[in-house]
């Protein structure tokens, strides 16, 4: 399996990252240190996870040189206005204890300051936000920029502008229950790297994923755990994979992946893409917005 993918900038992004969404305070730092000791060189963060400071401390404590670790963070919805982007990024940089990010993403296609209605223009056309991200690359605060939770319509809408830098990645939910084969095909055709969040199935579905008969059978046949089979499948599909765990044994387990033989890969691909679809995470209602964020 590829240990890295090469982005348009030439930078090499490690294919397996530690995800830290929903990793609790006083747990996440230890998980990051365990991960770095186990050989992870990619941490997937976001301002809104509210654990950047603890992760930053763990990065320092680990003794692993900054330049050896790939750090991603994400611009929160409240800071899409061009005048807010740099200070939001600076806050993430300070908390993470670094002067640059390897990758900075627009977290959601929604521009909304706290306590206000959303900004319709900037939500529909995030080009002004994007231009500010391009400026952050020019300033050296960020090496690569991308988006998250964008559908094809929004990607095409953004890239119709005269971009200096095109999005390097789109981070989206991809797992056994929501396998997104069409988006994967589209991304390959457009040279866009996808990053799979909730790769083991997301909160509440992980147990179901690890109990899928096909996954259990493949695991048994190859002497792998079900989680390793699923993580391997993601990389084999050509995406970055971001499994979250704060359990040391699982953190270590999740990095030990290898290619599934073609026939077994196809068996899992078929099982994942032929069951009835299961709804993805969709915060639109919870955020009280009058449109579906994925439309
Ligand atoms: P924990 O963090 O308590 O170890 P996803 O990345 O798809 O959102 O899945 C994250 C969830 O899966 C977390 O609840 C995590 O639990 C659990 N998890 C992570 N790795 C494994 C594993 N190898 N085996 C079983 N559960 C796992």
PDB file of C-alpha atoms and ligand atoms in Angstrom:
ATOM      1  CA  UNK A   1       0.000   0.000   0.000  1.00  0.00           C
ATOM      2  CA  UNK A   2       1.227   3.532  -0.646  1.00  0.00           C
ATOM      3  CA  UNK A   3       2.615   5.080   2.543  1.00  0.00           C
ATOM      4  CA  UNK A   4       2.182   8.549   0.992  1.00  0.00           C
ATOM      5  CA  UNK A   5       0.418  10.401  -1.803  1.00  0.00           C
ATOM      6  CA  UNK A   6       2.036  13.267  -3.688  1.00  0.00           C
ATOM      7  CA  UNK A   7       0.067  16.527  -3.803  1.00  0.00           C
ATOM      8  CA  UNK A   8       0.258  19.061  -6.669  1.00  0.00           C
ATOM      9  CA  UNK A   9       2.763  21.071  -4.563  1.00  0.00           C
ATOM     10  CA  UNK A  10       5.093  18.065  -4.590  1.00  0.00           C
ATOM     11  CA  UNK A  11       4.581  17.510  -0.849  1.00  0.00           C
ATOM     12  CA  UNK A  12       4.059  13.928   0.259  1.00  0.00           C
ATOM     13  CA  UNK A  13       1.094  13.357   2.568  1.00  0.00           C
ATOM     14  CA  UNK A  14       1.103  10.170   4.680  1.00  0.00           C
ATOM     15  CA  UNK A  15      -1.823   7.910   3.742  1.00  0.00           C
ATOM     16  CA  UNK A  16      -2.832   6.996   7.300  1.00  0.00           C
ATOM     17  CA  UNK A  17      -3.421   9.720   9.884  1.00  0.00           C
ATOM     18  CA  UNK A  18      -4.534   9.803  13.466  1.00  0.00           C
ATOM     19  CA  UNK A  19      -7.946  11.469  13.619  1.00  0.00           C
ATOM     20  CA  UNK A  20      -8.613  13.428  16.804  1.00  0.00           C
ATOM     21  CA  UNK A  21     -12.234  14.541  16.365  1.00  0.00           C
ATOM     22  CA  UNK A  22     -14.130  13.669  19.553  1.00  0.00           C
ATOM     23  CA  UNK A  23     -10.899  12.732  21.317  1.00  0.00           C
ATOM     24  CA  UNK A  24     -11.469  14.065  24.817  1.00  0.00           C
ATOM     25  CA  UNK A  25      -9.261  16.447  26.763  1.00  0.00           C
ATOM     26  CA  UNK A  26      -6.730  14.584  28.886  1.00  0.00           C
ATOM     27  CA  UNK A  27      -6.885  11.659  26.452  1.00  0.00           C
ATOM     28  CA  UNK A  28      -5.939  13.163  23.150  1.00  0.00           C
ATOM     29  CA  UNK A  29      -2.385  14.157  24.093  1.00  0.00           C
ATOM     30  CA  UNK A  30      -1.477  10.644  25.185  1.00  0.00           C
ATOM     31  CA  UNK A  31      -3.034   9.236  22.006  1.00  0.00           C
ATOM     32  CA  UNK A  32      -0.934  11.564  19.863  1.00  0.00           C
ATOM     33  CA  UNK A  33       2.245  10.602  21.719  1.00  0.00           C
ATOM     34  CA  UNK A  34       1.417   6.900  21.366  1.00  0.00           C
ATOM     35  CA  UNK A  35       0.738   7.435  17.679  1.00  0.00           C
ATOM     36  CA  UNK A  36       4.002   9.259  17.027  1.00  0.00           C
ATOM     37  CA  UNK A  37       5.937   6.571  18.897  1.00  0.00           C
ATOM     38  CA  UNK A  38       4.152   3.913  16.843  1.00  0.00           C
ATOM     39  CA  UNK A  39       5.245   5.609  13.621  1.00  0.00           C
ATOM     40  CA  UNK A  40       2.313   7.868  12.665  1.00  0.00           C
ATOM     41  CA  UNK A  41       3.500  11.025  10.936  1.00  0.00           C
ATOM     42  CA  UNK A  42       0.127  12.621  10.208  1.00  0.00           C
ATOM     43  CA  UNK A  43      -2.322  14.209  12.652  1.00  0.00           C
ATOM     44  CA  UNK A  44      -5.691  15.455  11.405  1.00  0.00           C
ATOM     45  CA  UNK A  45      -6.844  18.420  13.495  1.00  0.00           C
ATOM     46  CA  UNK A  46      -9.398  21.232  13.346  1.00  0.00           C
ATOM     47  CA  UNK A  47      -9.914  24.449  15.279  1.00  0.00           C
ATOM     48  CA  UNK A  48     -13.394  23.340  16.339  1.00  0.00           C
ATOM     49  CA  UNK A  49     -12.161  20.071  17.887  1.00  0.00           C
ATOM     50  CA  UNK A  50     -10.952  22.294  20.716  1.00  0.00           C
ATOM     51  CA  UNK A  51      -7.966  20.102  21.444  1.00  0.00           C
ATOM     52  CA  UNK A  52      -5.252  21.793  19.388  1.00  0.00           C
ATOM     53  CA  UNK A  53      -3.336  23.014  22.467  1.00  0.00           C
ATOM     54  CA  UNK A  54      -3.138  19.529  24.004  1.00  0.00           C
ATOM     55  CA  UNK A  55      -2.124  18.050  20.652  1.00  0.00           C
ATOM     56  CA  UNK A  56       0.518  20.773  20.276  1.00  0.00           C
ATOM     57  CA  UNK A  57       2.022  19.862  23.652  1.00  0.00           C
ATOM     58  CA  UNK A  58       2.061  16.182  22.727  1.00  0.00           C
ATOM     59  CA  UNK A  59       3.833  16.992  19.452  1.00  0.00           C
ATOM     60  CA  UNK A  60       6.536  18.842  21.399  1.00  0.00           C
ATOM     61  CA  UNK A  61       6.809  16.114  24.090  1.00  0.00           C
ATOM     62  CA  UNK A  62       7.178  13.407  21.478  1.00  0.00           C
ATOM     63  CA  UNK A  63      10.539  14.776  20.411  1.00  0.00           C
ATOM     64  CA  UNK A  64       9.662  14.035  16.782  1.00  0.00           C
ATOM     65  CA  UNK A  65      10.949  16.952  14.673  1.00  0.00           C
ATOM     66  CA  UNK A  66       8.193  19.249  13.435  1.00  0.00           C
ATOM     67  CA  UNK A  67       9.208  18.812   9.807  1.00  0.00           C
ATOM     68  CA  UNK A  68       8.711  15.040  10.078  1.00  0.00           C
ATOM     69  CA  UNK A  69       5.020  15.322  10.996  1.00  0.00           C
ATOM     70  CA  UNK A  70       2.174  16.259   8.677  1.00  0.00           C
ATOM     71  CA  UNK A  71      -0.282  18.531  10.485  1.00  0.00           C
ATOM     72  CA  UNK A  72      -3.663  19.402   9.028  1.00  0.00           C
ATOM     73  CA  UNK A  73      -6.109  21.840  10.594  1.00  0.00           C
ATOM     74  CA  UNK A  74      -9.360  23.418   9.447  1.00  0.00           C
ATOM     75  CA  UNK A  75     -10.876  26.866   9.238  1.00  0.00           C
ATOM     76  CA  UNK A  76     -14.106  27.014  11.238  1.00  0.00           C
ATOM     77  CA  UNK A  77     -17.389  28.294   9.745  1.00  0.00           C
ATOM     78  CA  UNK A  78     -17.325  31.446  11.869  1.00  0.00           C
ATOM     79  CA  UNK A  79     -14.096  32.686  10.255  1.00  0.00           C
ATOM     80  CA  UNK A  80     -14.782  32.554   6.507  1.00  0.00           C
ATOM     81  CA  UNK A  81     -14.892  36.338   6.115  1.00  0.00           C
ATOM     82  CA  UNK A  82     -11.557  37.255   4.496  1.00  0.00           C
ATOM     83  CA  UNK A  83     -10.673  39.583   7.389  1.00  0.00           C
ATOM     84  CA  UNK A  84     -11.070  36.716   9.880  1.00  0.00           C
ATOM     85  CA  UNK A  85      -9.070  33.990   8.146  1.00  0.00           C
ATOM     86  CA  UNK A  86      -5.545  34.924   9.199  1.00  0.00           C
ATOM     87  CA  UNK A  87      -6.344  35.390  12.890  1.00  0.00           C
ATOM     88  CA  UNK A  88      -8.201  32.048  12.957  1.00  0.00           C
ATOM     89  CA  UNK A  89      -5.190  30.373  11.360  1.00  0.00           C
ATOM     90  CA  UNK A  90      -2.822  32.136  13.782  1.00  0.00           C
ATOM     91  CA  UNK A  91      -4.887  30.835  16.696  1.00  0.00           C
ATOM     92  CA  UNK A  92      -4.533  27.256  15.422  1.00  0.00           C
ATOM     93  CA  UNK A  93      -0.796  27.767  14.847  1.00  0.00           C
ATOM     94  CA  UNK A  94      -0.276  29.127  18.362  1.00  0.00           C
ATOM     95  CA  UNK A  95      -2.232  26.305  19.963  1.00  0.00           C
ATOM     96  CA  UNK A  96      -0.461  23.656  17.912  1.00  0.00           C
ATOM     97  CA  UNK A  97       2.877  25.280  18.740  1.00  0.00           C
ATOM     98  CA  UNK A  98       4.047  25.582  15.146  1.00  0.00           C
ATOM     99  CA  UNK A  99       4.611  28.350  12.635  1.00  0.00           C
ATOM    100  CA  UNK A 100       3.152  26.514   9.656  1.00  0.00           C
ATOM    101  CA  UNK A 101       0.554  23.895   8.780  1.00  0.00           C
ATOM    102  CA  UNK A 102       1.107  21.250   6.136  1.00  0.00           C
ATOM    103  CA  UNK A 103      -2.538  21.483   5.110  1.00  0.00           C
ATOM    104  CA  UNK A 104      -5.359  23.881   5.952  1.00  0.00           C
ATOM    105  CA  UNK A 105      -8.931  23.107   4.920  1.00  0.00           C
ATOM    106  CA  UNK A 106     -12.188  25.017   4.732  1.00  0.00           C
ATOM    107  CA  UNK A 107     -13.990  22.793   7.235  1.00  0.00           C
ATOM    108  CA  UNK A 108     -17.551  23.142   5.866  1.00  0.00           C
ATOM    109  CA  UNK A 109     -19.140  24.995   2.952  1.00  0.00           C
ATOM    110  CA  UNK A 110     -20.913  27.316   5.386  1.00  0.00           C
ATOM    111  CA  UNK A 111     -19.916  30.884   6.246  1.00  0.00           C
ATOM    112  CA  UNK A 112     -21.583  31.914   9.461  1.00  0.00           C
ATOM    113  CA  UNK A 113     -20.370  34.109  12.289  1.00  0.00           C
ATOM    114  CA  UNK A 114     -21.526  33.030  15.748  1.00  0.00           C
ATOM    115  CA  UNK A 115     -25.067  34.110  16.573  1.00  0.00           C
ATOM    116  CA  UNK A 116     -25.767  35.442  13.069  1.00  0.00           C
ATOM    117  CA  UNK A 117     -27.655  34.153  10.033  1.00  0.00           C
ATOM    118  CA  UNK A 118     -25.338  32.541   7.548  1.00  0.00           C
ATOM    119  CA  UNK A 119     -23.657  34.618   4.859  1.00  0.00           C
ATOM    120  CA  UNK A 120     -25.406  33.435   1.726  1.00  0.00           C
ATOM    121  CA  UNK A 121     -23.002  34.997  -0.796  1.00  0.00           C
ATOM    122  CA  UNK A 122     -19.860  33.728   0.867  1.00  0.00           C
ATOM    123  CA  UNK A 123     -21.405  30.304   1.404  1.00  0.00           C
ATOM    124  CA  UNK A 124     -22.427  29.987  -2.241  1.00  0.00           C
ATOM    125  CA  UNK A 125     -19.149  31.413  -3.492  1.00  0.00           C
ATOM    126  CA  UNK A 126     -16.267  30.924  -1.052  1.00  0.00           C
ATOM    127  CA  UNK A 127     -13.735  32.402  -3.498  1.00  0.00           C
ATOM    128  CA  UNK A 128     -12.920  35.374  -1.211  1.00  0.00           C
ATOM    129  CA  UNK A 129     -12.156  32.914   1.609  1.00  0.00           C
ATOM    130  CA  UNK A 130     -10.088  30.825  -0.785  1.00  0.00           C
ATOM    131  CA  UNK A 131      -8.064  33.846  -1.943  1.00  0.00           C
ATOM    132  CA  UNK A 132      -7.149  34.490   1.678  1.00  0.00           C
ATOM    133  CA  UNK A 133      -6.010  30.864   2.013  1.00  0.00           C
ATOM    134  CA  UNK A 134      -3.870  31.343  -1.097  1.00  0.00           C
ATOM    135  CA  UNK A 135      -2.345  34.387   0.585  1.00  0.00           C
ATOM    136  CA  UNK A 136      -1.557  32.240   3.643  1.00  0.00           C
ATOM    137  CA  UNK A 137       0.364  29.879   1.361  1.00  0.00           C
ATOM    138  CA  UNK A 138       2.282  32.832  -0.106  1.00  0.00           C
ATOM    139  CA  UNK A 139       3.092  34.009   3.430  1.00  0.00           C
ATOM    140  CA  UNK A 140       4.453  30.561   4.313  1.00  0.00           C
ATOM    141  CA  UNK A 141       1.953  29.906   7.101  1.00  0.00           C
ATOM    142  CA  UNK A 142       0.419  26.993   5.206  1.00  0.00           C
ATOM    143  CA  UNK A 143       1.969  24.599   2.686  1.00  0.00           C
ATOM    144  CA  UNK A 144      -1.192  23.219   1.049  1.00  0.00           C
ATOM    145  CA  UNK A 145      -4.862  24.183   1.053  1.00  0.00           C
ATOM    146  CA  UNK A 146      -8.052  22.257   0.471  1.00  0.00           C
ATOM    147  CA  UNK A 147     -11.663  21.825   1.420  1.00  0.00           C
ATOM    148  CA  UNK A 148     -13.818  19.496   3.466  1.00  0.00           C
ATOM    149  CA  UNK A 149     -17.435  18.396   3.108  1.00  0.00           C
ATOM    150  CA  UNK A 150     -17.689  19.859  -0.407  1.00  0.00           C
ATOM    151  CA  UNK A 151     -19.813  18.044  -2.969  1.00  0.00           C
ATOM    152  CA  UNK A 152     -18.982  18.058  -6.674  1.00  0.00           C
ATOM    153  CA  UNK A 153     -21.245  21.052  -7.362  1.00  0.00           C
ATOM    154  CA  UNK A 154     -19.453  23.152  -4.758  1.00  0.00           C
ATOM    155  CA  UNK A 155     -16.022  22.007  -5.945  1.00  0.00           C
ATOM    156  CA  UNK A 156     -16.853  22.934  -9.520  1.00  0.00           C
ATOM    157  CA  UNK A 157     -18.293  26.223  -8.363  1.00  0.00           C
ATOM    158  CA  UNK A 158     -15.116  27.101  -6.455  1.00  0.00           C
ATOM    159  CA  UNK A 159     -12.717  25.961  -9.158  1.00  0.00           C
ATOM    160  CA  UNK A 160     -14.599  27.968 -11.819  1.00  0.00           C
ATOM    161  CA  UNK A 161     -12.872  31.027 -10.287  1.00  0.00           C
ATOM    162  CA  UNK A 162      -9.373  32.000 -11.466  1.00  0.00           C
ATOM    163  CA  UNK A 163      -7.628  30.142  -8.625  1.00  0.00           C
ATOM    164  CA  UNK A 164      -3.881  30.482  -8.136  1.00  0.00           C
ATOM    165  CA  UNK A 165      -3.885  27.223  -6.200  1.00  0.00           C
ATOM    166  CA  UNK A 166      -6.476  24.500  -6.736  1.00  0.00           C
ATOM    167  CA  UNK A 167      -7.783  22.515  -3.761  1.00  0.00           C
ATOM    168  CA  UNK A 168      -5.296  19.764  -2.905  1.00  0.00           C
ATOM    169  CA  UNK A 169      -7.780  17.599  -1.043  1.00  0.00           C
ATOM    170  CA  UNK A 170     -11.432  17.223  -0.130  1.00  0.00           C
ATOM    171  CA  UNK A 171     -12.008  15.604   3.246  1.00  0.00           C
ATOM    172  CA  UNK A 172     -15.374  13.847   3.431  1.00  0.00           C
ATOM    173  CA  UNK A 173     -17.170  11.019   5.175  1.00  0.00           C
ATOM    174  CA  UNK A 174     -16.330   7.715   3.525  1.00  0.00           C
ATOM    175  CA  UNK A 175     -16.882   4.352   5.160  1.00  0.00           C
ATOM    176  CA  UNK A 176     -18.477   0.968   4.602  1.00  0.00           C
ATOM    177  CA  UNK A 177     -21.973   2.433   5.110  1.00  0.00           C
ATOM    178  CA  UNK A 178     -21.378   5.504   2.956  1.00  0.00           C
ATOM    179  CA  UNK A 179     -18.710   4.410   0.499  1.00  0.00           C
ATOM    180  CA  UNK A 180     -19.071   7.215  -2.111  1.00  0.00           C
ATOM    181  CA  UNK A 181     -17.843   5.273  -5.188  1.00  0.00           C
ATOM    182  CA  UNK A 182     -19.000   8.037  -7.564  1.00  0.00           C
ATOM    183  CA  UNK A 183     -17.104  10.760  -5.716  1.00  0.00           C
ATOM    184  CA  UNK A 184     -14.003   8.545  -5.635  1.00  0.00           C
ATOM    185  CA  UNK A 185     -14.242   8.082  -9.405  1.00  0.00           C
ATOM    186  CA  UNK A 186     -14.788  11.814  -9.962  1.00  0.00           C
ATOM    187  CA  UNK A 187     -11.849  12.721  -7.713  1.00  0.00           C
ATOM    188  CA  UNK A 188      -9.520  10.339  -9.607  1.00  0.00           C
ATOM    189  CA  UNK A 189     -10.553  11.863 -12.918  1.00  0.00           C
ATOM    190  CA  UNK A 190      -9.924  15.366 -11.563  1.00  0.00           C
ATOM    191  CA  UNK A 191      -6.662  14.602  -9.786  1.00  0.00           C
ATOM    192  CA  UNK A 192      -8.140  15.499  -6.411  1.00  0.00           C
ATOM    193  CA  UNK A 193      -7.105  13.533  -3.338  1.00  0.00           C
ATOM    194  CA  UNK A 194      -9.909  12.507  -0.987  1.00  0.00           C
ATOM    195  CA  UNK A 195      -9.495  12.056   2.743  1.00  0.00           C
ATOM    196  CA  UNK A 196     -11.899   9.638   4.463  1.00  0.00           C
ATOM    197  CA  UNK A 197     -13.266  10.714   7.822  1.00  0.00           C
ATOM    198  CA  UNK A 198     -15.223   8.349  10.080  1.00  0.00           C
ATOM    199  CA  UNK A 199     -13.494   5.566   8.110  1.00  0.00           C
ATOM    200  CA  UNK A 200     -14.487   2.843  10.552  1.00  0.00           C
ATOM    201  CA  UNK A 201     -18.119   3.819  10.362  1.00  0.00           C
ATOM    202  CA  UNK A 202     -18.473   6.839  12.597  1.00  0.00           C
ATOM    203  CA  UNK A 203     -19.933   7.122  16.071  1.00  0.00           C
ATOM    204  CA  UNK A 204     -22.423   4.379  16.718  1.00  0.00           C
ATOM    205  CA  UNK A 205     -21.597   2.388  13.580  1.00  0.00           C
ATOM    206  CA  UNK A 206     -18.078   1.133  14.284  1.00  0.00           C
ATOM    207  CA  UNK A 207     -19.318  -2.056  15.952  1.00  0.00           C
ATOM    208  CA  UNK A 208     -21.588  -2.756  12.977  1.00  0.00           C
ATOM    209  CA  UNK A 209     -18.715  -2.265  10.536  1.00  0.00           C
ATOM    210  CA  UNK A 210     -16.385  -4.584  12.382  1.00  0.00           C
ATOM    211  CA  UNK A 211     -19.139  -7.220  12.409  1.00  0.00           C
ATOM    212  CA  UNK A 212     -19.879  -7.176   8.687  1.00  0.00           C
ATOM    213  CA  UNK A 213     -19.540 -10.856   7.663  1.00  0.00           C
ATOM    214  CA  UNK A 214     -17.384 -10.094   4.597  1.00  0.00           C
ATOM    215  CA  UNK A 215     -15.016  -7.970   6.692  1.00  0.00           C
ATOM    216  CA  UNK A 216     -14.750 -10.627   9.378  1.00  0.00           C
ATOM    217  CA  UNK A 217     -14.113 -13.340   6.787  1.00  0.00           C
ATOM    218  CA  UNK A 218     -11.383 -11.341   5.061  1.00  0.00           C
ATOM    219  CA  UNK A 219      -9.778 -10.540   8.428  1.00  0.00           C
ATOM    220  CA  UNK A 220      -9.722 -14.196   9.380  1.00  0.00           C
ATOM    221  CA  UNK A 221      -8.333 -15.276   6.029  1.00  0.00           C
ATOM    222  CA  UNK A 222      -5.495 -12.735   6.154  1.00  0.00           C
ATOM    223  CA  UNK A 223      -4.761 -12.865   9.877  1.00  0.00           C
ATOM    224  CA  UNK A 224      -5.673  -9.190  10.259  1.00  0.00           C
ATOM    225  CA  UNK A 225      -8.204  -7.479  12.529  1.00  0.00           C
ATOM    226  CA  UNK A 226     -11.464  -6.216  10.986  1.00  0.00           C
ATOM    227  CA  UNK A 227     -10.319  -2.608  11.576  1.00  0.00           C
ATOM    228  CA  UNK A 228      -7.069  -3.283   9.705  1.00  0.00           C
ATOM    229  CA  UNK A 229      -9.008  -4.745   6.786  1.00  0.00           C
ATOM    230  CA  UNK A 230     -11.201  -1.647   6.579  1.00  0.00           C
ATOM    231  CA  UNK A 231      -8.292   0.800   6.851  1.00  0.00           C
ATOM    232  CA  UNK A 232      -6.358  -1.143   4.187  1.00  0.00           C
ATOM    233  CA  UNK A 233      -9.405  -1.051   1.894  1.00  0.00           C
ATOM    234  CA  UNK A 234      -9.551   2.755   2.204  1.00  0.00           C
ATOM    235  CA  UNK A 235      -5.899   3.193   1.211  1.00  0.00           C
ATOM    236  CA  UNK A 236      -6.337   0.690  -1.596  1.00  0.00           C
ATOM    237  CA  UNK A 237      -9.200   2.837  -2.899  1.00  0.00           C
ATOM    238  CA  UNK A 238      -6.699   5.693  -3.113  1.00  0.00           C
ATOM    239  CA  UNK A 239      -7.813   7.900  -0.239  1.00  0.00           C
ATOM    240  CA  UNK A 240      -6.105   9.207   2.865  1.00  0.00           C
ATOM    241  CA  UNK A 241      -7.684   7.512   5.886  1.00  0.00           C
ATOM    242  CA  UNK A 242      -8.190   9.171   9.269  1.00  0.00           C
ATOM    243  CA  UNK A 243      -9.099   6.572  11.910  1.00  0.00           C
ATOM    244  CA  UNK A 244      -9.677   8.081  15.342  1.00  0.00           C
ATOM    245  CA  UNK A 245      -8.687   6.214  18.470  1.00  0.00           C
ATOM    246  CA  UNK A 246      -7.495   7.128  21.928  1.00  0.00           C
ATOM    247  CA  UNK A 247      -6.890   3.478  22.885  1.00  0.00           C
ATOM    248  CA  UNK A 248      -3.142   2.753  22.631  1.00  0.00           C
ATOM    249  CA  UNK A 249      -3.521  -0.814  21.325  1.00  0.00           C
ATOM    250  CA  UNK A 250      -5.965   0.356  18.633  1.00  0.00           C
ATOM    251  CA  UNK A 251      -3.822   3.338  17.661  1.00  0.00           C
ATOM    252  CA  UNK A 252      -0.959   0.913  16.999  1.00  0.00           C
ATOM    253  CA  UNK A 253      -3.209  -1.664  15.312  1.00  0.00           C
ATOM    254  CA  UNK A 254      -4.671   0.908  12.913  1.00  0.00           C
ATOM    255  CA  UNK A 255      -1.306   1.788  11.371  1.00  0.00           C
ATOM    256  CA  UNK A 256      -0.465  -1.827  10.552  1.00  0.00           C
ATOM    257  CA  UNK A 257      -2.122  -2.112   7.185  1.00  0.00           C
ATOM    258  CA  UNK A 258      -1.282  -3.921   3.991  1.00  0.00           C
ATOM    259  CA  UNK A 259      -2.831  -4.484   0.583  1.00  0.00           C
ATOM    260  CA  UNK A 260      -5.712  -6.919   0.356  1.00  0.00           C
ATOM    261  CA  UNK A 261      -5.351  -9.433  -2.484  1.00  0.00           C
ATOM    262  CA  UNK A 262      -7.428  -8.227  -5.471  1.00  0.00           C
ATOM    263  CA  UNK A 263     -10.188 -10.794  -5.061  1.00  0.00           C
ATOM    264  CA  UNK A 264     -10.707  -9.900  -1.389  1.00  0.00           C
ATOM    265  CA  UNK A 265     -10.549  -6.169  -2.110  1.00  0.00           C
ATOM    266  CA  UNK A 266     -13.238  -6.651  -4.771  1.00  0.00           C
ATOM    267  CA  UNK A 267     -15.345  -8.700  -2.381  1.00  0.00           C
ATOM    268  CA  UNK A 268     -15.298  -5.889   0.193  1.00  0.00           C
ATOM    269  CA  UNK A 269     -15.826  -3.187  -2.457  1.00  0.00           C
ATOM    270  CA  UNK A 270     -18.874  -5.072  -3.732  1.00  0.00           C
ATOM    271  CA  UNK A 271     -20.308  -5.581  -0.242  1.00  0.00           C
ATOM    272  CA  UNK A 272     -19.781  -1.880   0.622  1.00  0.00           C
ATOM    273  CA  UNK A 273     -21.372  -0.589  -2.571  1.00  0.00           C
ATOM    274  CA  UNK A 274     -24.326  -2.948  -2.796  1.00  0.00           C
ATOM    275  CA  UNK A 275     -26.067  -2.776   0.609  1.00  0.00           C
ATOM    276  CA  UNK A 276     -28.783  -0.241   1.253  1.00  0.00           C
ATOM    277  CA  UNK A 277     -27.264   3.190   1.836  1.00  0.00           C
ATOM    278  CA  UNK A 278     -27.013   4.424   5.386  1.00  0.00           C
ATOM    279  CA  UNK A 279     -27.358   8.165   5.999  1.00  0.00           C
ATOM    280  CA  UNK A 280     -24.159  10.130   6.471  1.00  0.00           C
ATOM    281  CA  UNK A 281     -23.454  12.655   9.176  1.00  0.00           C
ATOM    282  CA  UNK A 282     -25.399  15.781   8.208  1.00  0.00           C
ATOM    283  CA  UNK A 283     -25.354  18.755  10.575  1.00  0.00           C
ATOM    284  CA  UNK A 284     -27.717  20.924   8.453  1.00  0.00           C
ATOM    285  CA  UNK A 285     -30.744  20.505  10.742  1.00  0.00           C
ATOM    286  CA  UNK A 286     -28.725  20.804  13.934  1.00  0.00           C
ATOM    287  CA  UNK A 287     -27.240  24.059  12.646  1.00  0.00           C
ATOM    288  CA  UNK A 288     -30.711  25.343  11.786  1.00  0.00           C
ATOM    289  CA  UNK A 289     -29.775  26.304   8.225  1.00  0.00           C
ATOM    290  CA  UNK A 290     -32.482  26.421   5.564  1.00  0.00           C
ATOM    291  CA  UNK A 291     -30.602  24.318   2.999  1.00  0.00           C
ATOM    292  CA  UNK A 292     -28.938  20.924   2.943  1.00  0.00           C
ATOM    293  CA  UNK A 293     -25.188  21.408   3.257  1.00  0.00           C
ATOM    294  CA  UNK A 294     -24.671  18.504   0.825  1.00  0.00           C
ATOM    295  CA  UNK A 295     -27.019  19.807  -1.920  1.00  0.00           C
TER     296      UNK A 295
HETATM  297  P1  LIG B   1     -11.565   4.639  20.832  1.00  0.00           P
HETATM  298  O1  LIG B   1     -11.148   6.022  20.437  1.00  0.00           O
HETATM  299  O2  LIG B   1     -12.266   4.612  22.148  1.00  0.00           O
HETATM  300  O3  LIG B   1     -10.442   3.652  20.754  1.00  0.00           O
HETATM  301  P2  LIG B   1     -14.006   6.586  13.170  1.00  0.00           P
HETATM  302  O4  LIG B   1     -12.573   6.980  12.999  1.00  0.00           O
HETATM  303  O5  LIG B   1     -14.568   5.836  12.021  1.00  0.00           O
HETATM  304  O6  LIG B   1     -14.861   7.750  13.569  1.00  0.00           O
HETATM  305  O7  LIG B   1     -14.071   5.562  14.408  1.00  0.00           O
HETATM  306  C1  LIG B   1     -13.705   6.000  15.677  1.00  0.00           C
HETATM  307  C2  LIG B   1     -14.243   5.050  16.709  1.00  0.00           C
HETATM  308  O8  LIG B   1     -13.752   3.717  16.466  1.00  0.00           O
HETATM  309  C3  LIG B   1     -13.833   5.398  18.109  1.00  0.00           C
HETATM  310  O9  LIG B   1     -14.965   5.185  18.921  1.00  0.00           O
HETATM  311  C4  LIG B   1     -12.705   4.418  18.427  1.00  0.00           C
HETATM  312  O10 LIG B   1     -12.695   4.109  19.808  1.00  0.00           O
HETATM  313  C5  LIG B   1     -13.095   3.208  17.612  1.00  0.00           C
HETATM  314  N1  LIG B   1     -11.927   2.456  17.113  1.00  0.00           N
HETATM  315  C6  LIG B   1     -10.818   2.969  16.550  1.00  0.00           C
HETATM  316  N2  LIG B   1      -9.975   2.007  16.178  1.00  0.00           N
HETATM  317  C7  LIG B   1     -10.545   0.824  16.504  1.00  0.00           C
HETATM  318  C8  LIG B   1     -10.150  -0.529  16.376  1.00  0.00           C
HETATM  319  N3  LIG B   1      -8.981  -0.854  15.830  1.00  0.00           N
HETATM  320  N4  LIG B   1     -11.002  -1.487  16.835  1.00  0.00           N
HETATM  321  C9  LIG B   1     -12.178  -1.144  17.384  1.00  0.00           C
HETATM  322  N5  LIG B   1     -12.614   0.125  17.532  1.00  0.00           N
HETATM  323  C10 LIG B   1     -11.809   1.107  17.100  1.00  0.00           C
END
